[in-house]
Amino acid sequence: MSLERRYQNVEDFAQVARRRLPKIFADYIDGGSFSETTLRRNREDFDLFALRQRVLSPLAATSDLSVTVAGRLSKLPFGPGPVGFLALYRKNGDIAVARAAAEAGIPFVLSTFSINGLGTIREATGVAPDFQLYLDEDPEVNAAHLDACRVQGVERIFLTVDTAITSVRERDVRNGFRGVDRMTPGLLWQFAQRPLWSLDLLLGGFPEVELVRGRPEFGRGAMAQAGNLSRRLDKNLTWDTVAELRHAWSGQLFIKGVSDPADAARAREAGVDGIVLSNHGGRQLDHGRSTVAMIPEMREALGPSAALVVDSGFRRGSDIVKALALGADFVLMGRPFAWAVAAEGEAGVAHLIVLIEREIEITLNLMGLSSMEELRQQEDCILRK
Ligand SMILES: Cc1cc2nc3c(=O)[nH]c(=O)nc-3n(C[C@H](O)[C@H](O)[C@H](O)COP(=O)(O)O)c2cc1C
């Protein structure tokens, strides 16, 4: 069956990904923290809003879905968020997602926890990706990350700030995810049940995190490096840290994981170029609010000039239309890209982008609009149900 018929939406990719991946990785992608209330709420709250249908208004021959975020053009109003270890879900997964994004004219954000490194991505796509930064407890490691960004011509860094402590994801505890740093019989059994994935990933040797490869303090092999990277996260980030980074990094700086208007106002004072309104896809604070419901108040607190990017729970083109109608500039999606690359590699990611693009265009047109700009300017095109 062709990709076009097999995959109609994000959930179709998720189902295939779950069948293709070993359970330990499928659960790692899917899971949220504790009771997974925030995870569910992120989805449910899209239903708080309804879009206005407008008829008999002239539409442009082609819709313009482009947006400008902190001065940079993106052909579409959404893109892949930073997701760790994409290349464990499909060989060279970071490259696959980065290539499909570059082809579509949208930005790609490379996670600190990526197998493929900045240079590899740049070589594969011809453009430097944006970089998501997790600060390590050792300032020298952080300085090395920033140097690598400068060398590769990275323009924008996303400092993730919502992981002061890693929350408990019960699915991962059950699967022993955090403790895995070598092959165990249980893991081998899981891998054996997923022969396609095993052939793809295990032939040629288990991958390593390029950014810390050859640094003995992080160990060897992606799983050990993952454990060490997480354990070594700087737990004492403060607004001073943001100020120091603002000083040290002359490119664009976004902070990712802001989810309260008071913090959005502080971010504006700190002089960042933008924030990502995010609850880490329901993977950190459980029982927090959904991000979509917070967009209007976050925009107000942030003011009009800094960019407001949002993520957590976005699965549909209509979700993205709602976010922009409520005042966001851009949407990141995490799991959908992980599922698409796990299911079908680069072709799958390219198809996912087309599906979401088409859904946005149809939604806009049925609202009597033909561009994201018109949507942003139209008052009252979204209502609380
Ligand atoms: C498997 C997985 C790995 C992630 N890794 C990172 C990461 O390395 N850095 C980061 O800032 N956020 C990470 N995130 C969070 C995403 O960037 C994003 O905030 C979240 O996935 C958005 O929610 P969504 O998955 O519902 O779209 C990860 C999320 C998932 C699902």
Short mmCIF file of C-alpha atoms and ligand atoms in Angstrom, two decimals:
data_model
loop_
_atom_site.label_atom_id
_atom_site.label_comp_id
_atom_site.label_asym_id
_atom_site.label_seq_id
_atom_site.Cartn_x
_atom_site.Cartn_y
_atom_site.Cartn_z
CA MET A 1 0.00 0.00 0.00
CA SER A 2 1.34 3.47 -0.83
CA LEU A 3 2.36 5.84 1.95
CA GLU A 4 -0.45 8.19 0.90
CA ARG A 5 -3.12 5.58 1.51
CA ARG A 6 -1.61 3.94 4.55
CA TYR A 7 -1.01 7.10 6.56
CA GLN A 8 -3.85 9.60 6.87
CA ASN A 9 -2.88 11.17 10.15
CA VAL A 10 -0.37 11.18 13.01
CA GLU A 11 -2.04 8.30 14.80
CA ASP A 12 -1.50 6.05 11.77
CA PHE A 13 2.24 6.66 12.09
CA ALA A 14 2.11 6.05 15.85
CA GLN A 15 0.51 2.65 15.39
CA VAL A 16 3.11 1.46 12.89
CA ALA A 17 5.95 2.87 15.01
CA ARG A 18 4.70 0.93 18.05
CA ARG A 19 4.72 -2.29 16.04
CA ARG A 20 8.21 -1.65 14.65
CA LEU A 21 10.03 -0.44 17.77
CA PRO A 22 11.15 -2.49 20.78
CA LYS A 23 8.73 -1.81 23.63
CA ILE A 24 11.36 0.05 25.67
CA PHE A 25 11.63 2.73 22.96
CA ALA A 26 7.96 2.79 21.96
CA ASP A 27 7.02 3.45 25.59
CA TYR A 28 9.80 6.01 26.01
CA ILE A 29 8.34 8.04 23.14
CA ASP A 30 4.68 7.66 24.11
CA GLY A 31 4.88 8.10 27.85
CA GLY A 32 4.16 11.00 30.17
CA SER A 33 4.94 11.53 33.84
CA PHE A 34 3.12 9.86 36.75
CA SER A 35 -0.66 9.69 36.07
CA GLU A 36 -0.16 11.18 32.58
CA THR A 37 -2.79 13.81 33.34
CA THR A 38 -0.90 16.65 31.63
CA LEU A 39 -0.29 14.37 28.66
CA ARG A 40 -4.06 13.79 28.27
CA ARG A 41 -4.97 17.40 29.06
CA ASN A 42 -2.69 18.64 26.28
CA ARG A 43 -4.91 16.82 23.81
CA GLU A 44 -8.29 17.37 25.46
CA ASP A 45 -7.95 21.14 25.65
CA PHE A 46 -7.91 21.62 21.88
CA ASP A 47 -11.62 20.88 22.20
CA LEU A 48 -12.10 24.02 24.33
CA PHE A 49 -11.84 26.04 21.14
CA ALA A 50 -13.89 26.18 17.97
CA LEU A 51 -13.01 27.76 14.66
CA ARG A 52 -15.38 30.06 12.79
CA GLN A 53 -16.54 28.86 9.40
CA ARG A 54 -16.88 31.71 6.91
CA VAL A 55 -18.32 31.26 3.41
CA LEU A 56 -18.50 33.09 0.10
CA SER A 57 -15.31 35.03 0.62
CA PRO A 58 -12.71 35.12 -2.17
CA LEU A 59 -9.63 32.94 -1.68
CA ALA A 60 -6.19 33.33 -3.22
CA ALA A 61 -5.29 30.78 -5.93
CA THR A 62 -2.67 29.29 -3.62
CA SER A 63 -2.54 29.56 0.12
CA ASP A 64 0.49 31.07 1.83
CA LEU A 65 1.26 29.11 4.96
CA SER A 66 4.59 30.79 5.64
CA VAL A 67 5.39 32.58 8.89
CA THR A 68 8.30 34.65 10.13
CA VAL A 69 9.68 33.70 13.54
CA ALA A 70 12.18 36.12 15.12
CA GLY A 71 13.02 37.43 11.67
CA ARG A 72 13.46 34.07 9.99
CA LEU A 73 11.07 32.75 7.37
CA SER A 74 9.59 29.27 7.58
CA LYS A 75 7.48 28.00 4.69
CA LEU A 76 5.11 26.31 7.12
CA PRO A 77 3.97 27.28 10.63
CA PHE A 78 5.20 24.07 12.26
CA GLY A 79 8.30 21.92 12.52
CA PRO A 80 9.97 19.09 14.42
CA GLY A 81 10.85 19.85 18.04
CA PRO A 82 14.04 18.54 19.64
CA VAL A 83 13.66 14.84 20.36
CA GLY A 84 16.51 12.85 21.85
CA PHE A 85 17.84 9.71 20.23
CA LEU A 86 15.86 9.87 16.98
CA ALA A 87 18.58 7.70 15.48
CA LEU A 88 17.70 4.89 17.90
CA TYR A 89 14.22 4.71 16.45
CA ARG A 90 15.51 4.49 12.87
CA LYS A 91 19.13 4.44 11.72
CA ASN A 92 20.32 8.02 11.13
CA GLY A 93 16.91 9.27 12.26
CA ASP A 94 18.16 12.79 12.98
CA ILE A 95 19.45 13.08 9.43
CA ALA A 96 16.16 11.77 8.03
CA VAL A 97 14.05 14.31 9.93
CA ALA A 98 16.50 17.15 9.21
CA ARG A 99 16.50 16.39 5.49
CA ALA A 100 12.73 16.23 5.20
CA ALA A 101 12.46 19.49 7.15
CA ALA A 102 15.05 21.24 4.96
CA GLU A 103 13.26 20.00 1.84
CA ALA A 104 9.99 21.48 3.14
CA GLY A 105 11.64 24.79 4.07
CA ILE A 106 11.03 24.47 7.80
CA PRO A 107 13.55 24.58 10.68
CA PHE A 108 15.00 21.53 12.39
CA VAL A 109 16.08 21.59 16.04
CA LEU A 110 18.80 19.10 16.97
CA SER A 111 18.64 17.81 20.55
CA THR A 112 21.75 17.70 22.78
CA PHE A 113 20.80 14.02 23.16
CA SER A 114 21.24 13.25 19.46
CA ILE A 115 23.17 10.44 17.92
CA ASN A 116 23.95 12.41 14.77
CA GLY A 117 25.98 15.54 15.47
CA LEU A 118 25.74 19.14 14.26
CA GLY A 119 28.39 18.71 11.56
CA THR A 120 26.75 15.55 10.23
CA ILE A 121 23.38 17.29 9.97
CA ARG A 122 24.89 20.30 8.30
CA GLU A 123 26.64 18.12 5.77
CA ALA A 124 23.48 16.13 5.04
CA THR A 125 21.19 19.11 4.58
CA GLY A 126 23.48 21.96 3.58
CA VAL A 127 22.17 24.10 6.44
CA ALA A 128 23.07 24.40 10.10
CA PRO A 129 20.25 23.15 12.30
CA ASP A 130 19.00 25.00 15.35
CA PHE A 131 20.39 23.48 18.54
CA GLN A 132 18.57 22.50 21.72
CA LEU A 133 20.91 22.91 24.66
CA TYR A 134 20.83 20.97 27.89
CA LEU A 135 23.37 22.46 30.27
CA ASP A 136 25.77 20.00 31.84
CA GLU A 137 27.05 20.32 35.41
CA ASP A 138 30.54 20.88 33.96
CA PRO A 139 30.93 24.37 32.43
CA GLU A 140 33.68 23.07 30.13
CA VAL A 141 31.25 20.67 28.48
CA ASN A 142 28.84 23.55 27.92
CA ALA A 143 31.56 25.74 26.47
CA ALA A 144 32.43 22.90 24.07
CA HIS A 145 28.76 22.67 22.98
CA LEU A 146 28.66 26.41 22.30
CA ASP A 147 31.94 26.22 20.38
CA ALA A 148 30.54 23.41 18.24
CA CYS A 149 27.49 25.59 17.53
CA ARG A 150 29.69 28.50 16.47
CA VAL A 151 31.88 26.31 14.27
CA GLN A 152 28.85 24.85 12.49
CA GLY A 153 27.13 28.21 12.04
CA VAL A 154 24.13 27.56 14.29
CA GLU A 155 21.91 30.65 14.42
CA ARG A 156 19.46 29.74 17.14
CA ILE A 157 19.79 27.93 20.44
CA PHE A 158 16.90 26.61 22.51
CA LEU A 159 17.89 26.32 26.18
CA THR A 160 15.63 23.76 27.80
CA VAL A 161 14.68 24.84 31.32
CA ASP A 162 11.89 22.51 32.45
CA THR A 163 14.06 19.57 33.46
CA ALA A 164 15.53 20.77 36.79
CA ILE A 165 14.77 17.23 37.82
CA THR A 166 13.77 14.41 35.52
CA SER A 167 10.22 13.41 36.36
CA VAL A 168 9.13 9.81 36.77
CA ARG A 169 7.70 8.15 33.69
CA GLU A 170 6.30 4.97 35.08
CA ARG A 171 6.40 3.13 31.75
CA ASP A 172 10.16 3.74 31.60
CA VAL A 173 10.68 2.57 35.19
CA ARG A 174 8.74 -0.61 34.42
CA ASN A 175 10.89 -1.21 31.32
CA GLY A 176 14.13 -0.42 33.15
CA PHE A 177 14.82 2.36 30.64
CA ARG A 178 17.08 4.54 32.80
CA GLY A 179 19.19 1.63 34.02
CA VAL A 180 19.97 0.26 30.57
CA ASP A 181 23.60 0.76 29.71
CA ARG A 182 24.41 -2.66 28.35
CA MET A 183 22.66 -5.53 26.65
CA THR A 184 20.58 -7.66 29.04
CA PRO A 185 18.72 -10.88 28.22
CA GLY A 186 15.41 -9.01 28.56
CA LEU A 187 16.52 -6.37 26.10
CA LEU A 188 17.85 -8.94 23.66
CA TRP A 189 14.46 -10.68 23.79
CA GLN A 190 12.68 -7.39 23.02
CA PHE A 191 15.06 -6.70 20.13
CA ALA A 192 14.58 -10.24 18.78
CA GLN A 193 10.84 -9.59 18.59
CA ARG A 194 11.50 -6.59 16.36
CA PRO A 195 13.70 -8.03 13.59
CA LEU A 196 13.28 -5.15 11.13
CA TRP A 197 14.34 -2.60 13.71
CA SER A 198 17.20 -4.84 14.90
CA LEU A 199 18.55 -5.34 11.39
CA ASP A 200 18.39 -1.61 10.76
CA LEU A 201 19.99 -0.54 14.04
CA LEU A 202 22.24 -3.29 15.27
CA LEU A 203 24.12 -4.15 12.09
CA GLY A 204 27.15 -1.94 11.93
CA GLY A 205 27.33 -1.55 15.70
CA PHE A 206 25.15 0.21 18.25
CA PRO A 207 25.30 4.00 17.74
CA GLU A 208 26.96 6.63 19.92
CA VAL A 209 26.03 10.22 20.79
CA GLU A 210 28.30 12.15 18.44
CA LEU A 211 28.49 15.25 20.59
CA VAL A 212 30.14 13.39 23.48
CA ARG A 213 31.81 10.57 21.57
CA GLY A 214 35.34 9.94 22.85
CA ARG A 215 34.68 11.68 26.20
CA PRO A 216 35.23 8.92 28.78
CA GLU A 217 33.11 10.63 31.45
CA PHE A 218 29.99 9.94 29.33
CA GLY A 219 30.79 6.26 28.74
CA ARG A 220 30.43 4.35 25.48
CA GLY A 221 27.31 3.46 23.51
CA ALA A 222 24.15 5.53 23.19
CA MET A 223 22.34 4.03 26.17
CA ALA A 224 25.19 4.60 28.64
CA GLN A 225 25.75 8.07 27.22
CA ALA A 226 22.03 8.81 27.55
CA GLY A 227 22.10 7.83 31.21
CA ASN A 228 25.17 9.93 31.91
CA LEU A 229 23.92 12.95 29.98
CA SER A 230 20.69 12.93 32.01
CA ARG A 231 22.41 12.34 35.33
CA ARG A 232 24.82 15.19 34.70
CA LEU A 233 22.20 17.83 33.81
CA ASP A 234 22.79 21.06 35.69
CA LYS A 235 20.12 21.12 38.40
CA ASN A 236 20.78 24.69 39.43
CA LEU A 237 19.66 26.70 36.44
CA THR A 238 18.42 30.16 37.39
CA TRP A 239 17.63 33.41 35.61
CA ASP A 240 21.32 34.24 36.14
CA THR A 241 22.18 31.24 33.96
CA VAL A 242 19.96 32.67 31.22
CA ALA A 243 21.67 36.05 31.59
CA GLU A 244 25.12 34.41 31.36
CA LEU A 245 24.14 32.48 28.27
CA ARG A 246 22.62 35.62 26.73
CA HIS A 247 26.01 37.22 27.27
CA ALA A 248 28.07 34.28 25.97
CA TRP A 249 25.95 33.51 22.90
CA SER A 250 25.56 36.22 20.30
CA GLY A 251 23.11 34.27 18.14
CA GLN A 252 19.40 33.93 18.83
CA LEU A 253 18.40 32.52 22.21
CA PHE A 254 15.06 30.90 22.98
CA ILE A 255 14.16 29.30 26.29
CA LYS A 256 12.13 26.13 26.03
CA GLY A 257 9.80 24.89 28.72
CA VAL A 258 8.26 28.13 29.98
CA SER A 259 4.70 27.55 31.09
CA ASP A 260 3.64 30.42 33.32
CA PRO A 261 2.93 34.09 32.50
CA ALA A 262 5.21 35.30 35.32
CA ASP A 263 8.10 33.37 33.78
CA ALA A 264 7.21 34.66 30.30
CA ALA A 265 7.48 38.21 31.64
CA ARG A 266 10.88 37.38 33.20
CA ALA A 267 12.01 35.91 29.88
CA ARG A 268 11.11 39.14 28.13
CA GLU A 269 13.16 41.10 30.69
CA ALA A 270 16.07 38.68 30.19
CA GLY A 271 16.18 39.73 26.55
CA VAL A 272 15.61 36.36 24.93
CA ASP A 273 14.47 36.26 21.32
CA GLY A 274 11.63 33.93 22.11
CA ILE A 275 10.22 31.23 24.34
CA VAL A 276 8.76 27.81 23.78
CA LEU A 277 5.56 27.49 25.77
CA SER A 278 5.93 23.82 26.63
CA ASN A 279 5.26 21.26 29.34
CA HIS A 280 7.67 18.87 27.63
CA GLY A 281 4.77 16.98 26.10
CA GLY A 282 3.41 16.04 29.53
CA ARG A 283 6.70 14.36 30.45
CA GLN A 284 7.69 16.61 33.36
CA LEU A 285 5.21 18.35 35.74
CA ASP A 286 2.09 16.23 35.98
CA HIS A 287 -1.19 18.10 36.64
CA GLY A 288 0.04 21.28 35.01
CA ARG A 289 -2.10 23.15 32.51
CA SER A 290 -2.25 22.36 28.81
CA THR A 291 -0.19 24.68 26.66
CA VAL A 292 -2.93 25.50 24.15
CA ALA A 293 -5.18 26.93 26.88
CA MET A 294 -2.37 29.25 28.02
CA ILE A 295 -1.44 30.86 24.71
CA PRO A 296 -3.42 34.14 25.08
CA GLU A 297 -2.12 34.94 28.57
CA MET A 298 1.42 33.92 27.63
CA ARG A 299 1.32 36.22 24.63
CA GLU A 300 0.15 39.06 26.81
CA ALA A 301 2.92 38.50 29.35
CA LEU A 302 5.60 38.13 26.68
CA GLY A 303 4.57 41.20 24.73
CA PRO A 304 4.36 41.47 20.95
CA SER A 305 8.04 41.52 20.00
CA ALA A 306 9.48 38.23 21.33
CA ALA A 307 8.56 35.05 19.47
CA LEU A 308 6.04 32.70 21.05
CA VAL A 309 6.58 29.11 19.96
CA VAL A 310 4.36 26.43 21.46
CA ASP A 311 4.44 22.64 21.71
CA SER A 312 2.88 19.73 23.61
CA GLY A 313 0.05 17.70 22.16
CA PHE A 314 -0.15 19.10 18.63
CA ARG A 315 -1.30 16.39 16.22
CA ARG A 316 -3.56 18.04 13.66
CA GLY A 317 -3.43 20.92 11.21
CA SER A 318 -6.44 22.38 12.98
CA ASP A 319 -4.47 22.34 16.28
CA ILE A 320 -1.86 24.52 14.62
CA VAL A 321 -4.46 26.89 13.20
CA LYS A 322 -5.90 27.25 16.71
CA ALA A 323 -2.48 28.04 18.20
CA LEU A 324 -1.77 30.78 15.69
CA ALA A 325 -5.28 32.20 16.00
CA LEU A 326 -4.72 32.40 19.76
CA GLY A 327 -1.45 34.33 19.38
CA ALA A 328 1.40 31.85 18.88
CA ASP A 329 3.96 32.33 16.08
CA PHE A 330 5.00 28.75 15.46
CA VAL A 331 4.32 25.19 16.61
CA LEU A 332 6.79 22.42 17.38
CA MET A 333 5.80 18.77 17.36
CA GLY A 334 7.81 16.10 19.14
CA ARG A 335 6.30 12.62 19.10
CA PRO A 336 4.66 12.90 15.64
CA PHE A 337 8.09 13.23 14.02
CA ALA A 338 9.52 10.43 16.15
CA TRP A 339 6.69 8.12 15.12
CA ALA A 340 6.95 9.08 11.44
CA VAL A 341 10.70 8.49 11.28
CA ALA A 342 10.41 5.21 13.19
CA ALA A 343 7.64 4.02 10.89
CA GLU A 344 8.95 5.06 7.49
CA GLY A 345 12.19 7.04 7.73
CA GLU A 346 12.68 10.19 5.68
CA ALA A 347 9.83 9.42 3.27
CA GLY A 348 7.48 9.05 6.23
CA VAL A 349 8.53 12.38 7.68
CA ALA A 350 8.08 14.08 4.33
CA HIS A 351 4.59 12.58 4.09
CA LEU A 352 3.72 13.67 7.63
CA ILE A 353 4.66 17.25 6.75
CA VAL A 354 2.47 17.15 3.63
CA LEU A 355 -0.48 15.75 5.60
CA ILE A 356 -0.32 18.49 8.22
CA GLU A 357 0.23 21.15 5.58
CA ARG A 358 -2.84 20.02 3.65
CA GLU A 359 -4.95 19.96 6.78
CA ILE A 360 -3.89 23.51 7.67
CA GLU A 361 -4.68 24.75 4.18
CA ILE A 362 -8.12 23.16 4.07
CA THR A 363 -8.95 24.42 7.56
CA LEU A 364 -7.89 27.95 6.68
CA ASN A 365 -9.79 27.95 3.40
CA LEU A 366 -12.98 26.79 5.10
CA MET A 367 -12.56 29.67 7.52
CA GLY A 368 -12.52 31.97 4.49
CA LEU A 369 -8.76 32.62 4.77
CA SER A 370 -5.79 31.94 2.49
CA SER A 371 -2.73 32.82 4.56
CA MET A 372 -1.33 32.55 8.05
CA GLU A 373 -0.98 36.33 7.98
CA GLU A 374 -4.74 36.75 7.42
CA LEU A 375 -5.39 34.33 10.27
CA ARG A 376 -3.16 36.36 12.59
CA GLN A 377 -4.92 39.58 11.67
CA GLN A 378 -8.46 38.27 11.82
CA GLU A 379 -10.07 39.04 15.15
CA ASP A 380 -12.51 36.52 16.53
CA CYS A 381 -11.77 33.67 14.14
CA ILE A 382 -11.57 31.38 17.15
CA LEU A 383 -14.11 31.05 19.95
CA ARG A 384 -14.18 29.36 23.30
CA LYS A 385 -16.71 26.63 22.74
C1 LIG B 1 11.02 10.83 22.99
C2 LIG B 1 11.15 12.27 23.36
C3 LIG B 1 12.41 12.81 23.55
C4 LIG B 1 12.54 14.17 23.85
N1 LIG B 1 13.79 14.70 23.96
C5 LIG B 1 13.92 16.02 24.21
C6 LIG B 1 15.21 16.61 24.27
O1 LIG B 1 16.22 15.95 24.08
N2 LIG B 1 15.28 17.94 24.52
C7 LIG B 1 14.16 18.72 24.73
O2 LIG B 1 14.28 19.92 24.95
N3 LIG B 1 12.93 18.18 24.65
C8 LIG B 1 12.79 16.86 24.40
N4 LIG B 1 11.54 16.33 24.30
C9 LIG B 1 10.36 17.21 24.41
C10 LIG B 1 9.98 17.74 23.03
O3 LIG B 1 10.92 18.65 22.53
C11 LIG B 1 8.63 18.47 23.07
O4 LIG B 1 8.65 19.47 24.06
C12 LIG B 1 7.45 17.55 23.31
O5 LIG B 1 7.66 16.29 22.72
C13 LIG B 1 6.20 18.18 22.73
O6 LIG B 1 5.11 17.39 22.92
P1 LIG B 1 4.52 16.40 21.79
O7 LIG B 1 5.41 15.20 21.79
O8 LIG B 1 3.17 16.11 22.31
O9 LIG B 1 4.54 17.13 20.48
C14 LIG B 1 11.39 14.98 23.99
C15 LIG B 1 10.13 14.42 23.79
C16 LIG B 1 10.00 13.08 23.47
C17 LIG B 1 8.63 12.52 23.23
#
